[in-house]
GROMACS .gro file of C-alpha atoms in nm:
model
  234
    1UNK     CA    1   2.235   5.042   3.140
    2UNK     CA    2   1.994   5.314   3.342
    3UNK     CA    3   1.714   5.366   3.086
    4UNK     CA    4   1.677   5.689   2.926
    5UNK     CA    5   1.328   5.927   2.932
    6UNK     CA    6   1.142   6.014   3.220
    7UNK     CA    7   0.793   5.955   3.034
    8UNK     CA    8   0.655   5.687   3.342
    9UNK     CA    9   0.339   5.526   3.381
   10UNK     CA   10   0.161   5.643   3.718
   11UNK     CA   11   0.079   5.310   3.808
   12UNK     CA   12   0.309   5.021   3.673
   13UNK     CA   13   0.310   4.650   3.839
   14UNK     CA   14   0.365   4.303   3.728
   15UNK     CA   15   0.218   4.118   4.026
   16UNK     CA   16  -0.107   4.128   4.227
   17UNK     CA   17  -0.435   4.303   4.293
   18UNK     CA   18  -0.273   4.602   4.200
   19UNK     CA   19  -0.243   4.508   3.817
   20UNK     CA   20  -0.632   4.623   3.774
   21UNK     CA   21  -0.480   4.999   3.829
   22UNK     CA   22  -0.175   4.960   3.564
   23UNK     CA   23  -0.186   5.270   3.338
   24UNK     CA   24  -0.070   5.135   3.018
   25UNK     CA   25   0.060   4.761   3.096
   26UNK     CA   26  -0.202   4.486   3.037
   27UNK     CA   27  -0.391   4.416   3.404
   28UNK     CA   28  -0.207   4.050   3.401
   29UNK     CA   29  -0.086   3.894   3.726
   30UNK     CA   30   0.239   3.695   3.624
   31UNK     CA   31   0.325   3.618   3.980
   32UNK     CA   32   0.203   3.246   4.100
   33UNK     CA   33   0.198   3.118   4.452
   34UNK     CA   34   0.457   3.344   4.688
   35UNK     CA   35   0.694   3.107   4.886
   36UNK     CA   36   0.699   3.095   5.263
   37UNK     CA   37   1.049   3.094   5.422
   38UNK     CA   38   0.915   2.971   5.722
   39UNK     CA   39   1.145   2.957   6.031
   40UNK     CA   40   1.454   2.942   5.815
   41UNK     CA   41   1.671   3.250   5.724
   42UNK     CA   42   1.665   3.193   5.360
   43UNK     CA   43   1.506   3.510   5.234
   44UNK     CA   44   1.808   3.526   4.963
   45UNK     CA   45   1.709   3.219   4.840
   46UNK     CA   46   1.327   3.242   4.875
   47UNK     CA   47   1.305   3.571   4.639
   48UNK     CA   48   1.509   3.424   4.406
   49UNK     CA   49   1.273   3.152   4.358
   50UNK     CA   50   1.015   3.370   4.323
   51UNK     CA   51   1.158   3.596   4.072
   52UNK     CA   52   1.261   3.328   3.908
   53UNK     CA   53   0.901   3.207   3.899
   54UNK     CA   54   0.839   3.549   3.735
   55UNK     CA   55   1.069   3.537   3.461
   56UNK     CA   56   0.929   3.196   3.375
   57UNK     CA   57   0.588   3.324   3.356
   58UNK     CA   58   0.633   3.633   3.132
   59UNK     CA   59   0.849   3.392   2.900
   60UNK     CA   60   0.545   3.160   2.909
   61UNK     CA   61   0.285   3.470   2.860
   62UNK     CA   62   0.445   3.547   2.499
   63UNK     CA   63   0.544   3.242   2.426
   64UNK     CA   64   0.144   3.159   2.459
   65UNK     CA   65   0.074   3.464   2.218
   66UNK     CA   66  -0.044   3.629   2.569
   67UNK     CA   67  -0.300   3.421   2.676
   68UNK     CA   68  -0.284   3.431   3.058
   69UNK     CA   69  -0.447   3.105   3.077
   70UNK     CA   70  -0.185   2.935   2.915
   71UNK     CA   71   0.053   3.074   3.099
   72UNK     CA   72   0.289   2.875   3.370
   73UNK     CA   73   0.396   2.984   3.692
   74UNK     CA   74   0.617   2.742   3.838
   75UNK     CA   75   0.686   2.738   4.219
   76UNK     CA   76   1.071   2.667   4.243
   77UNK     CA   77   1.240   2.543   4.572
   78UNK     CA   78   1.530   2.791   4.722
   79UNK     CA   79   1.658   2.458   4.853
   80UNK     CA   80   1.929   2.389   4.627
   81UNK     CA   81   2.110   2.715   4.711
   82UNK     CA   82   2.022   2.687   5.051
   83UNK     CA   83   2.203   2.334   5.049
   84UNK     CA   84   2.517   2.449   4.832
   85UNK     CA   85   2.823   2.426   4.998
   86UNK     CA   86   2.971   2.752   4.860
   87UNK     CA   87   3.345   2.791   4.950
   88UNK     CA   88   3.521   3.078   5.014
   89UNK     CA   89   3.438   3.443   5.028
   90UNK     CA   90   3.373   3.703   5.334
   91UNK     CA   91   3.075   3.694   5.569
   92UNK     CA   92   2.904   3.930   5.331
   93UNK     CA   93   2.973   3.665   5.020
   94UNK     CA   94   2.894   3.338   5.136
   95UNK     CA   95   2.582   3.146   5.207
   96UNK     CA   96   2.490   3.061   5.520
   97UNK     CA   97   2.201   2.789   5.461
   98UNK     CA   98   1.930   2.925   5.722
   99UNK     CA   99   2.132   3.208   5.875
  100UNK     CA  100   2.104   3.436   5.579
  101UNK     CA  101   2.321   3.463   5.240
  102UNK     CA  102   2.358   3.642   4.911
  103UNK     CA  103   2.164   3.671   4.576
  104UNK     CA  104   2.466   3.702   4.378
  105UNK     CA  105   2.640   3.410   4.539
  106UNK     CA  106   2.408   3.171   4.515
  107UNK     CA  107   2.336   3.242   4.118
  108UNK     CA  108   2.723   3.227   4.055
  109UNK     CA  109   2.729   2.905   4.275
  110UNK     CA  110   2.409   2.756   4.089
  111UNK     CA  111   2.253   2.928   3.815
  112UNK     CA  112   1.939   2.733   3.763
  113UNK     CA  113   1.626   2.657   3.879
  114UNK     CA  114   1.429   2.377   3.989
  115UNK     CA  115   1.045   2.268   4.109
  116UNK     CA  116   0.967   2.255   4.491
  117UNK     CA  117   0.795   1.973   4.390
  118UNK     CA  118   1.122   1.782   4.269
  119UNK     CA  119   1.381   1.912   4.550
  120UNK     CA  120   1.133   1.974   4.854
  121UNK     CA  121   1.174   2.266   5.081
  122UNK     CA  122   1.294   2.236   5.462
  123UNK     CA  123   1.145   2.546   5.666
  124UNK     CA  124   1.429   2.539   5.962
  125UNK     CA  125   1.179   2.406   6.197
  126UNK     CA  126   1.384   2.118   6.314
  127UNK     CA  127   1.716   2.143   6.529
  128UNK     CA  128   1.895   1.995   6.234
  129UNK     CA  129   1.777   2.181   5.949
  130UNK     CA  130   1.867   2.547   6.145
  131UNK     CA  131   2.228   2.500   6.105
  132UNK     CA  132   2.401   2.786   5.916
  133UNK     CA  133   2.609   2.495   5.763
  134UNK     CA  134   2.498   2.411   5.429
  135UNK     CA  135   2.443   2.024   5.422
  136UNK     CA  136   2.600   2.001   5.051
  137UNK     CA  137   2.349   1.927   4.728
  138UNK     CA  138   2.103   1.652   4.793
  139UNK     CA  139   1.973   1.569   4.435
  140UNK     CA  140   2.247   1.692   4.192
  141UNK     CA  141   2.046   1.506   3.940
  142UNK     CA  142   1.745   1.719   3.969
  143UNK     CA  143   1.560   1.821   3.673
  144UNK     CA  144   1.688   2.201   3.544
  145UNK     CA  145   1.348   2.396   3.446
  146UNK     CA  146   1.552   2.726   3.367
  147UNK     CA  147   1.929   2.854   3.383
  148UNK     CA  148   2.011   3.203   3.459
  149UNK     CA  149   2.214   3.315   3.215
  150UNK     CA  150   2.332   3.626   3.363
  151UNK     CA  151   2.219   3.950   3.590
  152UNK     CA  152   2.237   4.314   3.615
  153UNK     CA  153   2.360   4.492   3.940
  154UNK     CA  154   2.221   4.863   3.992
  155UNK     CA  155   2.347   5.103   4.224
  156UNK     CA  156   2.072   5.366   4.298
  157UNK     CA  157   2.222   5.689   4.459
  158UNK     CA  158   2.091   6.057   4.524
  159UNK     CA  159   1.819   6.163   4.739
  160UNK     CA  160   1.516   5.964   4.814
  161UNK     CA  161   1.297   6.112   4.577
  162UNK     CA  162   1.563   6.054   4.303
  163UNK     CA  163   1.611   5.713   4.408
  164UNK     CA  164   1.219   5.627   4.371
  165UNK     CA  165   1.235   5.788   4.037
  166UNK     CA  166   1.539   5.544   3.973
  167UNK     CA  167   1.363   5.251   4.068
  168UNK     CA  168   1.051   5.316   3.914
  169UNK     CA  169   1.276   5.330   3.570
  170UNK     CA  170   1.393   5.025   3.648
  171UNK     CA  171   1.108   4.844   3.730
  172UNK     CA  172   0.934   4.965   3.407
  173UNK     CA  173   1.203   4.888   3.167
  174UNK     CA  174   1.362   4.555   3.339
  175UNK     CA  175   1.069   4.410   3.538
  176UNK     CA  176   1.048   4.289   3.877
  177UNK     CA  177   1.399   4.358   4.077
  178UNK     CA  178   1.548   4.150   4.387
  179UNK     CA  179   1.690   4.399   4.664
  180UNK     CA  180   1.761   4.415   5.018
  181UNK     CA  181   1.614   4.581   5.292
  182UNK     CA  182   1.612   4.647   5.663
  183UNK     CA  183   1.312   4.595   5.810
  184UNK     CA  184   1.402   4.715   6.153
  185UNK     CA  185   1.453   5.048   6.030
  186UNK     CA  186   1.095   5.222   6.083
  187UNK     CA  187   0.776   5.136   6.251
  188UNK     CA  188   0.654   5.142   5.919
  189UNK     CA  189   0.829   4.835   5.836
  190UNK     CA  190   0.661   4.631   6.148
  191UNK     CA  191   0.417   4.608   5.913
  192UNK     CA  192   0.611   4.461   5.607
  193UNK     CA  193   0.369   4.179   5.568
  194UNK     CA  194   0.175   4.424   5.409
  195UNK     CA  195   0.380   4.434   5.081
  196UNK     CA  196   0.387   4.817   5.044
  197UNK     CA  197   0.708   5.050   5.081
  198UNK     CA  198   0.564   5.390   5.117
  199UNK     CA  199   0.775   5.707   5.023
  200UNK     CA  200   0.890   5.882   5.227
  201UNK     CA  201   0.781   5.742   5.534
  202UNK     CA  202   1.014   5.397   5.498
  203UNK     CA  203   1.324   5.583   5.374
  204UNK     CA  204   1.650   5.550   5.536
  205UNK     CA  205   1.995   5.653   5.464
  206UNK     CA  206   2.103   5.318   5.681
  207UNK     CA  207   2.278   5.117   5.422
  208UNK     CA  208   2.190   4.821   5.683
  209UNK     CA  209   2.005   4.537   5.524
  210UNK     CA  210   1.817   4.255   5.712
  211UNK     CA  211   1.597   4.102   5.476
  212UNK     CA  212   1.559   4.006   5.082
  213UNK     CA  213   1.243   4.093   4.828
  214UNK     CA  214   1.131   4.114   4.495
  215UNK     CA  215   0.985   4.478   4.429
  216UNK     CA  216   0.728   4.408   4.176
  217UNK     CA  217   0.578   4.762   4.108
  218UNK     CA  218   0.486   5.097   4.179
  219UNK     CA  219   0.207   5.339   4.213
  220UNK     CA  220   0.069   5.604   4.414
  221UNK     CA  221  -0.180   5.564   4.722
  222UNK     CA  222  -0.328   5.879   4.929
  223UNK     CA  223  -0.100   6.083   4.772
  224UNK     CA  224   0.209   5.904   4.854
  225UNK     CA  225   0.419   5.719   4.618
  226UNK     CA  226   0.494   5.341   4.699
  227UNK     CA  227   0.672   5.022   4.584
  228UNK     CA  228   0.478   4.717   4.604
  229UNK     CA  229   0.688   4.392   4.698
  230UNK     CA  230   0.654   4.033   4.734
  231UNK     CA  231   0.724   3.940   5.113
  232UNK     CA  232   0.901   3.594   5.212
  233UNK     CA  233   0.804   3.553   5.577
  234UNK     CA  234   0.515   3.406   5.828
   0.00000   0.00000   0.00000
């Protein structure tokens, strides 16, 4: 459920250099190495791997009595989800290796995380690896580091301002979230690699999406509300 109350900190992020601006939360960075999807259209899997990294690091941080030096930030592989042969469903429900996919779909099919060092990522630069047809699990016995018990789904409605406010409440209460964006809708998204979504210049009513990211926090910059996100592009 959506958290009640509107008493939100002005700056609140879980990752990256912007943690130093946090209004209330400790200025700790719980995200490690960002996964580069390379030439493979696997943002749906790469973003899920990075979100899992944050979740694991958050558990590790509290398990080690909030000692950031002992906090583990594992690099999880997206490759098992990319390889997974998921039967049935429409084009919006089925994952197609390096040709796009759906986060809920892959977590339903394989709700676990393994290390990239144990199950290597193929960036899609070769003719075979750019295939849209999943090749099947190459190592079903790979060691599992963490399992996904369940996930929450949020539908955000209202004006652009109301949507941003709701997203801030979700981020403050639940932590980083996975979401789809449409990178072609606005010239501002031409610089998507900056990792900053600026309100209201980057807003749109278009429901079409072409990229999956995780939003890791929010703040203000030059009197504008901004959302920080982890990117998975070259």
